[in-house]
Amino acid sequence: MSEQRQQCLTKLHENAVFDAVVIGGGINGIGVYRDLALQGLRVLLVERNDFASGCSAAPSRMIHGGLRYLENGEFDLVQESLRERDALLLNAPHMVRPLPTVIPITSVFSGMLNAVASFVGWQGKPSSRGAMPIKLGLSLYDWVTRKRRILPKHHFNSAGRTRSDWPELTPKATRSAVYYDAQITHPERLCVEMIRDVQIAAPDCIALNYAEMTRDGEDYAVTDRRSGQQLPVQPKVIVNATGAWLDDTVRSLGGEASQQMVSGTKGSHLIIDNPALLQALGGHMVYFENTDGRVCIVFPYQGKVLAGSTDIRVDKATRVRCEPEEFDYILGSLRLVFPEIQIAAEQVVFSYSGIRPLPHSDQDFTGRISRGHYTTRLDGSVPQFCMVGGKWTTFRAFGEQTTDKVLAALEKPRKTSTLGLPIGGGAQFPDDAKTLQNRLVEDFHISPDRALHLMEHYGTHADDVGQFCQSVKDTPLLAGCLYTEAEIIWLLRTEFVETLSDIVLRRTALAITGQISDALLGQLGTLVAAERGISPQEITDQTQTLIHELSEYYGVSAETLTARNKERRTECV
């Protein structure tokens, strides 16, 4: 057990009374935990698995205003999303960056009636979007942000300019439009940074992963799933932020809802190692339509290419994976936009899938289900506030809205807003990131690539990591790898790590970028065992659990891990 975890359990044992208990350590749960804590409340965050290990680890990694939502008439959601996108660009610039996006255009007027049809209740798939509706949507995008513009306005390209800038793009694209949204490189890490911020700003608050909240009559308890220890908890209110599992959590805590609140859809994505495709993108995301009307995306991601996604209704909340038919769907979609680029199945180095926790809807076409959010109160001896819906981009606003309802119930005032509050290493991040990179090179005598790695993972907290790494004998995990042994130890001591899976899948990018191998697993296992003082059998069990997890849910088989040793891939990002 980590020292961090032991301290949290000790604080819980010493004082079981909380103003609020937040159940669910995904992005929405962490967002409301942060907001509640900053209002001076004593808050407990309980997550059954690791922080940000569910749907929050499976987004498209876009921070966006939701251009498509305009088609559904969700103008308020677009306005809120654009405000939150711009806030994240300012508050977390080390992880959230501008993403220029190109839309291939194959017609002029097609799709003009899509929004009108949605207003009168039509539920079918929309028709193809032509230049006119795209122009209207992008103009509205620009208009909403006119008073606080931090990204360039959209522009249209002629056929010649389109062909010049993206020569591999489908010849069906007679013109193109370019606009800007944003992407997030390490969403799981941003979640952990917010928890660490709370740890500093509100030390009486507690965040526990691998823990479970239960109710017995009028009594509540938290079970530490690592040790089996059970501790009583006395909450004044409960915030249910369990996403796709929200209705299940209501029932498990004895709550009663008049109807189902969440209906999920499954979204899968692929990470592809294809240099030709990466070059063809020209640093842009391509935002395009598949033959079924579903909007798909493909963009550069940490030296690879991210492509997605599917949108499949699911009846039950459970852990999901990218199924073969989804794999084929995504690869097939890429052939629509880059027909001459050959993309082999073996170039997919990682796949992932999650369930979007959308408000319950009977819409036939899943793309028309709202991506909005709301909070509803279930009364009882301990009121339960249920966070329904929500998406990555709007987590802060959703957390703020839920916090306001909790504060009203507790008759407490709001003390501060989080809208302009930096997150983690986004604090005091320079306008010119190169300035920080150069200083890290000079201060710690490291290569520019290593400095860039530290800056993009930790922002201004890279100084803390760099100083720690200088204080001990530090070597790369493998020759040429930008992750080092001391860096992994720093993560183990400071970022609520409990298992080898936490390190490989969420605190680092070793898995998602296709770098994890048998050799790296062995090296990491040795470090974890030595740092935590655990037995060889336990680290073997953790390693086997991770290998099974990679194979079952991420498309990385044991054979692939072994083959990567032979390929001698030593570049780690």
Coordinates of C-alpha atoms in Angstrom, one line a residue:
M1 CA 0.0 0.0 0.0
S2 CA 1.3 3.4 -0.9
E3 CA 2.1 6.0 1.8
Q4 CA -0.5 8.3 0.2
R5 CA -3.2 5.7 0.6
Q6 CA -2.3 4.9 4.1
Q7 CA -2.6 8.6 5.0
C8 CA -6.0 8.9 3.4
L9 CA -7.3 5.8 5.3
T10 CA -5.9 7.2 8.5
K11 CA -7.7 10.5 8.0
L12 CA -10.9 8.6 7.2
H13 CA -10.6 6.6 10.3
E14 CA -10.0 9.6 12.5
N15 CA -12.9 11.6 11.1
A16 CA -15.8 9.9 9.3
V17 CA -18.0 13.0 8.9
F18 CA -18.2 14.7 5.5
D19 CA -20.3 17.5 4.0
A20 CA -20.4 15.5 0.8
V21 CA -19.3 12.1 -0.5
V22 CA -18.8 11.9 -4.3
I23 CA -19.1 8.5 -5.7
G24 CA -17.3 8.0 -9.0
G25 CA -13.8 9.1 -9.8
G26 CA -14.1 9.9 -13.5
I27 CA -13.8 13.4 -14.9
N28 CA -17.2 14.6 -13.7
G29 CA -16.8 13.1 -10.2
I30 CA -13.3 14.6 -9.9
G31 CA -14.6 17.9 -11.3
V32 CA -17.3 18.2 -8.7
Y33 CA -15.0 16.9 -5.9
R34 CA -12.6 19.8 -6.8
D35 CA -15.3 22.4 -6.9
L36 CA -16.9 21.3 -3.6
A37 CA -13.6 21.1 -1.8
L38 CA -12.6 24.7 -2.9
Q39 CA -15.9 26.0 -1.3
G40 CA -14.5 24.9 2.1
L41 CA -16.5 21.7 2.4
R42 CA -15.0 18.5 3.7
V43 CA -15.4 16.0 0.8
L44 CA -14.7 12.3 0.2
L45 CA -14.2 11.0 -3.3
V46 CA -14.7 7.2 -3.7
E47 CA -13.8 5.4 -6.9
R48 CA -14.3 1.6 -7.3
N49 CA -11.4 1.2 -9.6
D50 CA -8.6 3.6 -10.5
F51 CA -9.2 7.2 -11.1
A52 CA -10.3 8.0 -14.7
S53 CA -10.2 4.3 -15.6
G54 CA -13.7 4.1 -17.1
C55 CA -15.3 6.2 -19.8
S56 CA -13.0 9.1 -18.8
A57 CA -10.1 7.2 -20.1
A58 CA -11.9 6.4 -23.4
P59 CA -12.7 9.8 -25.0
S60 CA -11.9 11.0 -28.5
R61 CA -9.3 13.1 -26.7
M62 CA -10.9 16.2 -28.2
I63 CA -11.8 19.3 -26.2
H64 CA -14.4 20.8 -28.5
G65 CA -17.5 23.0 -28.8
G66 CA -19.6 20.4 -30.5
L67 CA -20.1 21.6 -34.0
R68 CA -22.5 18.7 -34.7
Y69 CA -24.7 19.8 -31.7
L70 CA -25.8 22.8 -33.7
E71 CA -27.6 20.4 -36.0
N72 CA -29.6 19.1 -33.0
G73 CA -30.5 22.7 -32.1
E74 CA -28.4 22.5 -28.8
F75 CA -27.2 26.1 -29.0
D76 CA -26.8 26.5 -25.3
L77 CA -24.7 23.3 -25.1
V78 CA -22.4 24.6 -27.9
Q79 CA -22.1 28.0 -26.2
E80 CA -21.2 26.3 -22.9
S81 CA -18.8 23.9 -24.6
L82 CA -16.9 26.6 -26.4
R83 CA -16.5 28.6 -23.2
E84 CA -15.2 25.5 -21.4
R85 CA -12.9 24.7 -24.3
D86 CA -11.3 28.1 -24.2
A87 CA -11.0 27.9 -20.4
L88 CA -9.1 24.6 -20.6
L89 CA -6.8 26.0 -23.3
L90 CA -5.9 28.7 -20.7
N91 CA -6.0 26.6 -17.5
A92 CA -4.3 23.5 -18.8
P93 CA -2.1 24.6 -21.7
H94 CA 0.5 21.8 -21.1
M95 CA -2.1 19.1 -22.0
V96 CA -4.9 21.0 -24.0
R97 CA -3.8 22.5 -27.2
P98 CA -5.3 23.9 -30.4
L99 CA -6.3 21.4 -33.0
P100 CA -6.7 22.7 -36.6
T101 CA -9.5 20.7 -38.2
V102 CA -10.3 20.2 -41.9
I103 CA -13.7 19.2 -43.2
P104 CA -13.8 17.7 -46.7
I105 CA -16.7 19.1 -48.7
T106 CA -18.4 17.2 -51.5
S107 CA -21.6 19.2 -52.1
V108 CA -23.1 22.7 -51.6
F109 CA -26.6 22.6 -50.3
S110 CA -27.0 19.1 -48.9
G111 CA -28.0 18.9 -45.2
M112 CA -29.7 22.3 -45.0
L113 CA -32.8 20.8 -43.6
N114 CA -31.1 18.6 -40.9
A115 CA -31.6 21.1 -38.0
V116 CA -35.2 21.9 -39.1
A117 CA -36.0 18.1 -39.2
S118 CA -34.6 17.7 -35.6
F119 CA -36.8 20.5 -34.3
V120 CA -40.0 18.7 -35.6
G121 CA -39.0 15.4 -34.0
W122 CA -37.4 13.5 -36.9
Q123 CA -35.1 10.9 -35.4
G124 CA -33.4 9.4 -38.5
K125 CA -29.9 9.9 -39.6
P126 CA -29.1 13.3 -41.1
S127 CA -28.2 13.8 -44.8
S128 CA -24.8 14.6 -45.9
R129 CA -23.6 18.1 -44.9
G130 CA -22.7 20.4 -47.8
A131 CA -20.8 23.7 -48.0
M132 CA -23.8 25.9 -47.0
P133 CA -24.7 24.2 -43.7
I134 CA -21.0 23.8 -42.8
K135 CA -20.5 27.5 -43.5
L136 CA -23.5 28.4 -41.3
G137 CA -22.3 26.1 -38.4
L138 CA -18.7 27.5 -38.5
S139 CA -20.0 31.1 -38.6
L140 CA -22.1 30.4 -35.5
Y141 CA -19.0 28.9 -33.9
D142 CA -17.0 32.0 -34.6
W143 CA -19.9 34.3 -33.5
V144 CA -20.2 32.6 -30.1
T145 CA -16.5 33.2 -29.3
R146 CA -16.3 36.7 -30.9
K147 CA -15.7 38.6 -27.5
R148 CA -13.0 36.3 -26.2
R149 CA -11.4 34.8 -29.3
I150 CA -8.3 32.8 -28.6
L151 CA -8.4 30.5 -31.7
P152 CA -8.3 31.6 -35.4
K153 CA -11.6 32.0 -37.3
H154 CA -12.6 29.4 -39.8
H155 CA -11.8 29.7 -43.5
F156 CA -12.8 27.9 -46.7
N157 CA -10.3 26.4 -49.2
S158 CA -10.7 26.1 -53.0
A159 CA -10.3 22.8 -54.7
G160 CA -6.8 23.7 -55.7
R161 CA -5.8 24.7 -52.2
T162 CA -7.4 21.6 -50.7
R163 CA -5.5 19.4 -53.2
S164 CA -2.3 21.2 -52.5
D165 CA -2.5 21.0 -48.7
W166 CA -3.9 17.4 -48.5
P167 CA -2.9 15.6 -51.7
E168 CA -4.0 12.2 -50.4
L169 CA -7.5 13.4 -49.5
T170 CA -10.4 11.8 -51.4
P171 CA -10.8 13.4 -54.9
K172 CA -14.6 13.7 -54.1
A173 CA -13.7 16.7 -51.9
T174 CA -14.2 19.6 -54.2
R175 CA -13.3 22.1 -51.5
S176 CA -12.7 22.1 -47.7
A177 CA -13.2 24.2 -44.6
V178 CA -10.7 24.6 -41.8
Y179 CA -11.6 25.6 -38.2
Y180 CA -10.1 25.2 -34.8
D181 CA -11.0 23.1 -31.7
A182 CA -8.6 21.5 -29.2
Q183 CA -7.2 18.2 -28.2
I184 CA -6.1 16.8 -24.8
T185 CA -3.0 14.6 -24.8
H186 CA -3.2 13.0 -21.4
P187 CA -6.8 13.1 -20.1
E188 CA -6.2 10.6 -17.3
R189 CA -3.3 12.6 -16.0
L190 CA -5.3 15.8 -15.9
C191 CA -7.8 14.0 -13.6
V192 CA -4.9 13.1 -11.2
E193 CA -3.6 16.7 -11.3
M194 CA -6.9 18.0 -10.1
I195 CA -6.9 15.5 -7.2
R196 CA -3.4 16.6 -6.3
D197 CA -4.5 20.3 -6.4
V198 CA -7.3 19.5 -3.9
Q199 CA -4.7 17.6 -1.7
I200 CA -2.8 20.9 -1.4
A201 CA -5.7 23.4 -1.3
A202 CA -8.0 21.3 1.0
P203 CA -6.0 18.7 3.0
D204 CA -9.0 17.6 5.0
C205 CA -10.6 16.2 1.9
I206 CA -9.9 12.6 0.8
A207 CA -9.8 10.9 -2.6
L208 CA -9.7 7.1 -2.6
N209 CA -9.4 4.9 -5.6
Y210 CA -10.0 1.1 -5.3
A211 CA -12.8 1.8 -2.7
E212 CA -16.5 1.2 -2.6
M213 CA -19.4 2.9 -0.9
T214 CA -22.1 0.7 0.6
R215 CA -25.3 1.3 2.6
D216 CA -26.7 -0.9 5.4
G217 CA -30.0 0.6 6.6
E218 CA -29.2 4.2 7.5
D219 CA -25.5 3.5 7.8
Y220 CA -22.8 4.1 5.2
A221 CA -19.4 2.6 4.9
V222 CA -16.4 2.6 2.6
T223 CA -14.6 -0.6 1.8
D224 CA -10.9 -0.5 0.8
R225 CA -10.8 -3.0 -2.0
R226 CA -7.1 -3.4 -1.7
S227 CA -7.1 -4.6 2.0
G228 CA -10.7 -5.4 2.6
Q229 CA -10.8 -2.9 5.5
Q230 CA -14.2 -1.3 6.0
L231 CA -14.7 2.1 7.6
P232 CA -17.9 3.9 8.5
V233 CA -18.8 7.2 6.8
Q234 CA -21.3 9.9 7.7
P235 CA -22.2 12.0 4.7
K236 CA -24.6 15.0 4.8
V237 CA -25.2 14.6 1.0
I238 CA -24.1 12.2 -1.7
V239 CA -23.2 13.1 -5.2
N240 CA -23.6 10.2 -7.7
A241 CA -21.1 10.7 -10.5
T242 CA -20.9 7.1 -11.7
G243 CA -21.7 7.9 -15.3
A244 CA -23.1 4.9 -17.2
W245 CA -23.5 3.1 -13.8
L246 CA -25.6 5.9 -12.3
D247 CA -28.9 4.0 -12.2
D248 CA -27.2 1.0 -10.7
T249 CA -25.6 3.2 -8.0
V250 CA -28.9 4.7 -7.2
R251 CA -30.4 1.3 -6.5
S252 CA -27.3 0.0 -4.6
L253 CA -27.6 3.0 -2.2
G254 CA -31.3 2.5 -1.6
G255 CA -32.4 5.5 -3.7
E256 CA -35.6 5.6 -5.8
A257 CA -35.9 7.2 -9.2
S258 CA -39.1 7.6 -11.2
Q259 CA -37.5 6.5 -14.4
Q260 CA -34.2 5.4 -15.9
M261 CA -31.8 8.4 -16.1
V262 CA -28.9 7.2 -18.3
S263 CA -28.8 5.3 -21.5
G264 CA -25.3 4.8 -22.8
T265 CA -23.7 4.5 -26.2
K266 CA -20.4 2.8 -26.9
G267 CA -17.6 4.6 -28.6
S268 CA -14.4 2.8 -29.8
H269 CA -11.2 4.3 -31.1
L270 CA -8.0 3.0 -32.8
I271 CA -4.4 4.2 -32.4
I272 CA -2.6 3.6 -35.7
D273 CA 1.2 3.6 -36.5
N274 CA 1.1 4.5 -40.2
P275 CA 3.6 7.2 -41.2
A276 CA 1.9 7.8 -44.6
L277 CA -1.4 8.6 -42.9
L278 CA 0.3 10.8 -40.3
Q279 CA 2.0 12.8 -43.0
A280 CA -1.2 13.0 -45.1
L281 CA -3.0 14.7 -42.2
G282 CA -0.6 17.6 -42.3
G283 CA -1.0 18.4 -38.6
H284 CA -4.8 18.6 -38.9
M285 CA -7.7 16.6 -37.7
V286 CA -10.0 15.5 -40.5
Y287 CA -13.7 15.7 -39.5
F288 CA -15.8 13.7 -41.9
E289 CA -19.0 11.6 -42.4
N290 CA -19.2 7.9 -42.8
T291 CA -21.7 6.3 -45.0
D292 CA -24.2 5.8 -42.1
G293 CA -24.2 9.6 -41.3
R294 CA -22.0 9.1 -38.3
V295 CA -19.3 11.8 -37.9
C296 CA -15.8 10.3 -37.7
I297 CA -12.5 11.8 -36.9
V298 CA -8.8 11.1 -37.5
F299 CA -5.9 13.3 -36.2
P300 CA -2.2 13.1 -35.2
Y301 CA -1.8 11.9 -31.6
Q302 CA 1.6 11.6 -29.9
G303 CA 3.4 10.5 -33.0
K304 CA 0.7 8.1 -34.1
V305 CA -2.8 8.6 -35.5
L306 CA -6.1 8.5 -33.5
A307 CA -9.2 7.4 -35.4
G308 CA -12.8 6.9 -34.4
S309 CA -15.4 6.5 -33.4
T310 CA -18.4 4.2 -33.2
D311 CA -21.7 5.1 -31.5
I312 CA -23.6 2.0 -30.5
R313 CA -26.4 1.8 -28.1
V314 CA -25.8 -0.5 -25.1
D315 CA -28.4 -1.9 -22.7
K316 CA -26.2 -2.6 -19.7
A317 CA -23.3 -0.7 -18.1
T318 CA -20.2 -2.9 -18.3
R319 CA -16.6 -2.8 -19.3
V320 CA -16.4 -2.8 -23.1
R321 CA -13.8 -3.3 -25.9
C322 CA -13.5 -2.5 -29.5
E323 CA -15.1 -5.4 -31.3
P324 CA -13.9 -6.7 -34.7
E325 CA -16.9 -5.1 -36.5
E326 CA -16.0 -1.7 -34.9
F327 CA -12.4 -2.2 -35.9
D328 CA -13.4 -2.8 -39.5
Y329 CA -15.9 0.1 -39.4
I330 CA -13.2 2.6 -38.3
L331 CA -10.6 1.4 -40.8
G332 CA -13.3 1.4 -43.5
S333 CA -14.1 5.0 -42.7
L334 CA -10.5 6.0 -43.3
R335 CA -10.6 4.6 -46.7
L336 CA -13.3 7.0 -47.5
V337 CA -11.1 10.0 -46.9
F338 CA -7.7 8.7 -47.8
P339 CA -8.5 6.0 -50.4
E340 CA -4.9 5.6 -51.7
I341 CA -3.3 5.1 -48.3
Q342 CA -2.9 1.4 -47.3
I343 CA -3.7 0.9 -43.6
A344 CA -3.0 -2.7 -42.4
A345 CA -4.7 -4.2 -39.4
E346 CA -1.3 -4.9 -37.8
Q347 CA -0.6 -1.1 -37.8
V348 CA -3.2 -0.7 -35.1
V349 CA -1.1 -0.6 -31.9
F350 CA -3.9 0.1 -29.4
S351 CA -7.6 0.2 -29.3
Y352 CA -10.0 1.4 -26.6
S353 CA -13.7 1.7 -25.9
G354 CA -16.0 3.3 -23.4
I355 CA -19.6 3.9 -22.7
R356 CA -20.9 7.5 -23.1
P357 CA -23.2 8.3 -20.1
L358 CA -25.9 10.1 -22.1
P359 CA -29.3 11.2 -20.8
H360 CA -31.9 8.5 -21.4
S361 CA -33.4 8.9 -24.8
D362 CA -35.6 7.0 -27.3
Q363 CA -33.9 8.5 -30.3
D364 CA -33.3 5.9 -33.1
F365 CA -30.2 7.6 -34.5
T366 CA -27.7 7.7 -31.6
G367 CA -26.0 10.8 -33.0
R368 CA -29.2 12.8 -32.1
I369 CA -29.0 11.8 -28.4
S370 CA -28.1 14.9 -26.5
R371 CA -24.6 15.3 -25.1
G372 CA -26.0 17.7 -22.5
H373 CA -26.1 17.3 -18.8
Y374 CA -28.2 18.0 -15.7
T375 CA -28.3 17.3 -12.0
T376 CA -31.3 15.8 -10.3
R377 CA -31.9 15.4 -6.6
L378 CA -33.3 12.2 -5.0
D379 CA -34.6 12.9 -1.5
G380 CA -33.9 10.7 1.5
S381 CA -32.3 10.8 4.9
V382 CA -29.1 11.6 3.0
P383 CA -30.0 13.4 -0.3
Q384 CA -28.5 12.1 -3.4
F385 CA -27.5 14.4 -6.3
C386 CA -27.3 12.5 -9.6
M387 CA -25.1 13.9 -12.4
V388 CA -26.8 12.8 -15.6
G389 CA -25.0 13.0 -18.9
G390 CA -22.0 15.2 -19.5
K391 CA -18.9 15.1 -21.6
W392 CA -15.2 15.7 -21.1
T393 CA -15.2 19.3 -22.4
T394 CA -17.9 20.5 -20.0
F395 CA -16.8 18.8 -16.8
R396 CA -16.0 22.0 -15.0
A397 CA -19.3 23.6 -15.8
F398 CA -21.2 20.4 -14.8
G399 CA -19.2 20.3 -11.6
E400 CA -20.0 23.9 -10.9
Q401 CA -23.8 23.4 -11.5
T402 CA -23.9 20.4 -9.2
T403 CA -21.8 22.1 -6.5
D404 CA -24.3 25.0 -6.5
K405 CA -27.2 22.6 -5.9
V406 CA -25.2 20.9 -3.0
L407 CA -24.3 24.3 -1.5
A408 CA -28.0 25.3 -1.6
A409 CA -29.0 22.1 0.2
L410 CA -26.3 22.6 2.8
E411 CA -27.1 26.3 3.0
K412 CA -23.5 27.3 2.3
P413 CA -22.3 30.1 0.1
R414 CA -20.1 29.7 -2.9
K415 CA -16.6 31.1 -2.1
T416 CA -14.8 30.9 -5.5
S417 CA -15.2 30.0 -9.1
T418 CA -13.1 27.5 -11.0
L419 CA -13.6 29.1 -14.4
G420 CA -10.2 30.8 -14.4
L421 CA -8.4 28.4 -12.1
P422 CA -5.3 26.7 -13.5
I423 CA -5.1 22.9 -13.3
G424 CA -1.9 21.3 -12.0
G425 CA 1.1 22.1 -14.2
G426 CA -1.0 24.6 -16.1
A427 CA -0.3 27.2 -13.3
Q428 CA 2.1 29.9 -14.5
F429 CA 2.7 28.1 -17.8
P430 CA 4.5 30.5 -20.1
D431 CA 2.9 31.8 -23.3
D432 CA 5.9 30.5 -25.2
A433 CA 6.3 26.8 -24.2
K434 CA 9.7 26.8 -25.7
T435 CA 10.9 29.1 -22.9
L436 CA 10.0 26.4 -20.3
Q437 CA 11.6 23.6 -22.4
N438 CA 14.8 25.5 -22.8
R439 CA 15.0 26.3 -19.1
L440 CA 14.5 22.6 -18.2
V441 CA 17.4 21.7 -20.5
E442 CA 19.6 24.2 -18.8
D443 CA 18.6 23.6 -15.2
F444 CA 18.7 19.8 -15.3
H445 CA 21.2 19.2 -18.1
I446 CA 18.8 17.0 -20.1
S447 CA 18.1 16.7 -23.8
P448 CA 15.5 18.8 -25.5
D449 CA 13.4 15.7 -26.1
R450 CA 13.5 14.8 -22.4
A451 CA 12.6 18.4 -21.5
L452 CA 9.7 18.3 -23.9
H453 CA 8.5 15.0 -22.4
L454 CA 8.6 16.5 -18.9
M455 CA 6.9 19.7 -19.9
E456 CA 4.0 17.9 -21.8
H457 CA 3.4 15.5 -19.0
Y458 CA 3.8 17.8 -16.0
G459 CA 3.7 21.4 -17.2
T460 CA 5.3 23.7 -14.6
H461 CA 5.5 20.7 -12.2
A462 CA 8.2 19.4 -14.4
D463 CA 10.6 21.2 -12.0
D464 CA 9.5 18.9 -9.2
V465 CA 10.0 15.8 -11.3
G466 CA 13.3 17.0 -12.6
Q467 CA 14.6 17.8 -9.2
F468 CA 13.6 14.4 -7.9
C469 CA 15.2 12.7 -10.8
Q470 CA 18.4 14.6 -10.1
S471 CA 18.4 13.5 -6.5
V472 CA 18.8 9.8 -7.3
K473 CA 20.6 7.7 -9.8
D474 CA 18.4 8.0 -12.8
T475 CA 18.4 6.0 -16.0
P476 CA 16.0 5.5 -18.9
L477 CA 13.6 2.5 -18.6
L478 CA 15.2 1.2 -21.7
A479 CA 17.9 2.7 -24.0
G480 CA 16.5 5.7 -25.8
C481 CA 13.3 5.8 -23.7
L482 CA 12.2 9.2 -22.4
Y483 CA 10.6 7.7 -19.3
T484 CA 13.1 7.1 -16.6
E485 CA 13.3 4.9 -13.5
A486 CA 13.3 7.9 -11.1
E487 CA 10.2 9.3 -12.9
I488 CA 8.3 6.1 -12.4
I489 CA 9.2 6.2 -8.7
W490 CA 8.0 9.8 -8.5
L491 CA 4.7 8.7 -9.9
L492 CA 4.5 5.8 -7.4
R493 CA 5.0 8.2 -4.6
T494 CA 2.8 11.2 -5.6
E495 CA 0.0 10.1 -8.0
F496 CA -2.1 7.6 -6.1
V497 CA -0.7 4.5 -8.0
E498 CA -1.8 1.2 -6.6
T499 CA -1.1 -1.3 -9.4
L500 CA 1.1 -1.8 -12.4
S501 CA -1.9 -1.2 -14.6
D502 CA -2.3 2.3 -13.2
I503 CA 1.3 3.1 -14.4
V504 CA 1.1 1.6 -17.8
L505 CA -2.4 2.6 -18.8
R506 CA -3.1 5.9 -17.1
R507 CA -0.1 7.7 -15.5
T508 CA 2.1 7.2 -18.6
A509 CA 1.5 6.9 -22.4
L510 CA 3.4 3.6 -22.7
A511 CA 0.4 1.5 -23.7
I512 CA -1.6 3.9 -25.8
T513 CA 1.4 4.8 -28.0
G514 CA 2.2 1.2 -28.6
Q515 CA 5.5 1.2 -26.7
I516 CA 4.7 -1.3 -23.9
S517 CA 6.5 -4.6 -24.3
D518 CA 7.5 -7.6 -22.3
A519 CA 10.9 -6.0 -21.6
L520 CA 9.3 -2.8 -20.3
L521 CA 6.8 -4.7 -18.2
G522 CA 9.6 -6.6 -16.6
Q523 CA 11.5 -3.3 -15.9
L524 CA 8.4 -1.6 -14.5
G525 CA 7.5 -4.6 -12.3
T526 CA 11.0 -4.6 -10.8
L527 CA 10.7 -0.9 -9.9
V528 CA 7.2 -1.3 -8.4
A529 CA 8.2 -4.3 -6.4
A530 CA 11.3 -2.6 -5.0
E531 CA 9.5 0.7 -4.2
R532 CA 6.5 -0.9 -2.5
G533 CA 8.3 -3.8 -0.9
I534 CA 5.9 -6.4 -2.4
S535 CA 6.6 -10.0 -3.0
P536 CA 7.7 -11.5 -6.3
Q537 CA 4.4 -13.4 -6.5
E538 CA 2.3 -10.3 -6.1
I539 CA 4.2 -8.4 -8.8
T540 CA 3.9 -11.5 -11.0
D541 CA 0.1 -11.5 -10.4
Q542 CA -0.1 -7.8 -11.2
T543 CA 1.9 -8.3 -14.4
Q544 CA -0.4 -11.2 -15.5
T545 CA -3.5 -9.1 -14.8
L546 CA -2.2 -6.3 -16.9
I547 CA -1.2 -8.6 -19.8
H548 CA -4.8 -10.1 -19.7
E549 CA -6.2 -6.5 -19.6
L550 CA -4.2 -5.4 -22.5
S551 CA -5.3 -8.4 -24.6
E552 CA -8.9 -8.4 -23.5
Y553 CA -9.7 -4.7 -23.7
Y554 CA -7.0 -2.9 -25.7
G555 CA -6.2 -5.2 -28.6
V556 CA -2.6 -5.8 -27.4
S557 CA -2.0 -9.6 -27.2
A558 CA 0.8 -11.3 -25.2
E559 CA 2.3 -12.3 -28.5
T560 CA 2.4 -8.7 -29.5
L561 CA 4.2 -7.7 -26.3
T562 CA 6.8 -10.4 -27.1
A563 CA 7.1 -9.4 -30.7
R564 CA 7.8 -5.8 -29.6
N565 CA 10.9 -7.0 -27.8
K566 CA 12.3 -8.4 -31.1
E567 CA 11.4 -5.2 -32.9
R568 CA 13.7 -3.4 -30.4
R569 CA 11.4 -0.4 -30.1
T570 CA 13.2 1.9 -27.7
E571 CA 11.5 5.2 -28.4
C572 CA 9.1 6.1 -25.6
V573 CA 7.2 9.3 -25.6

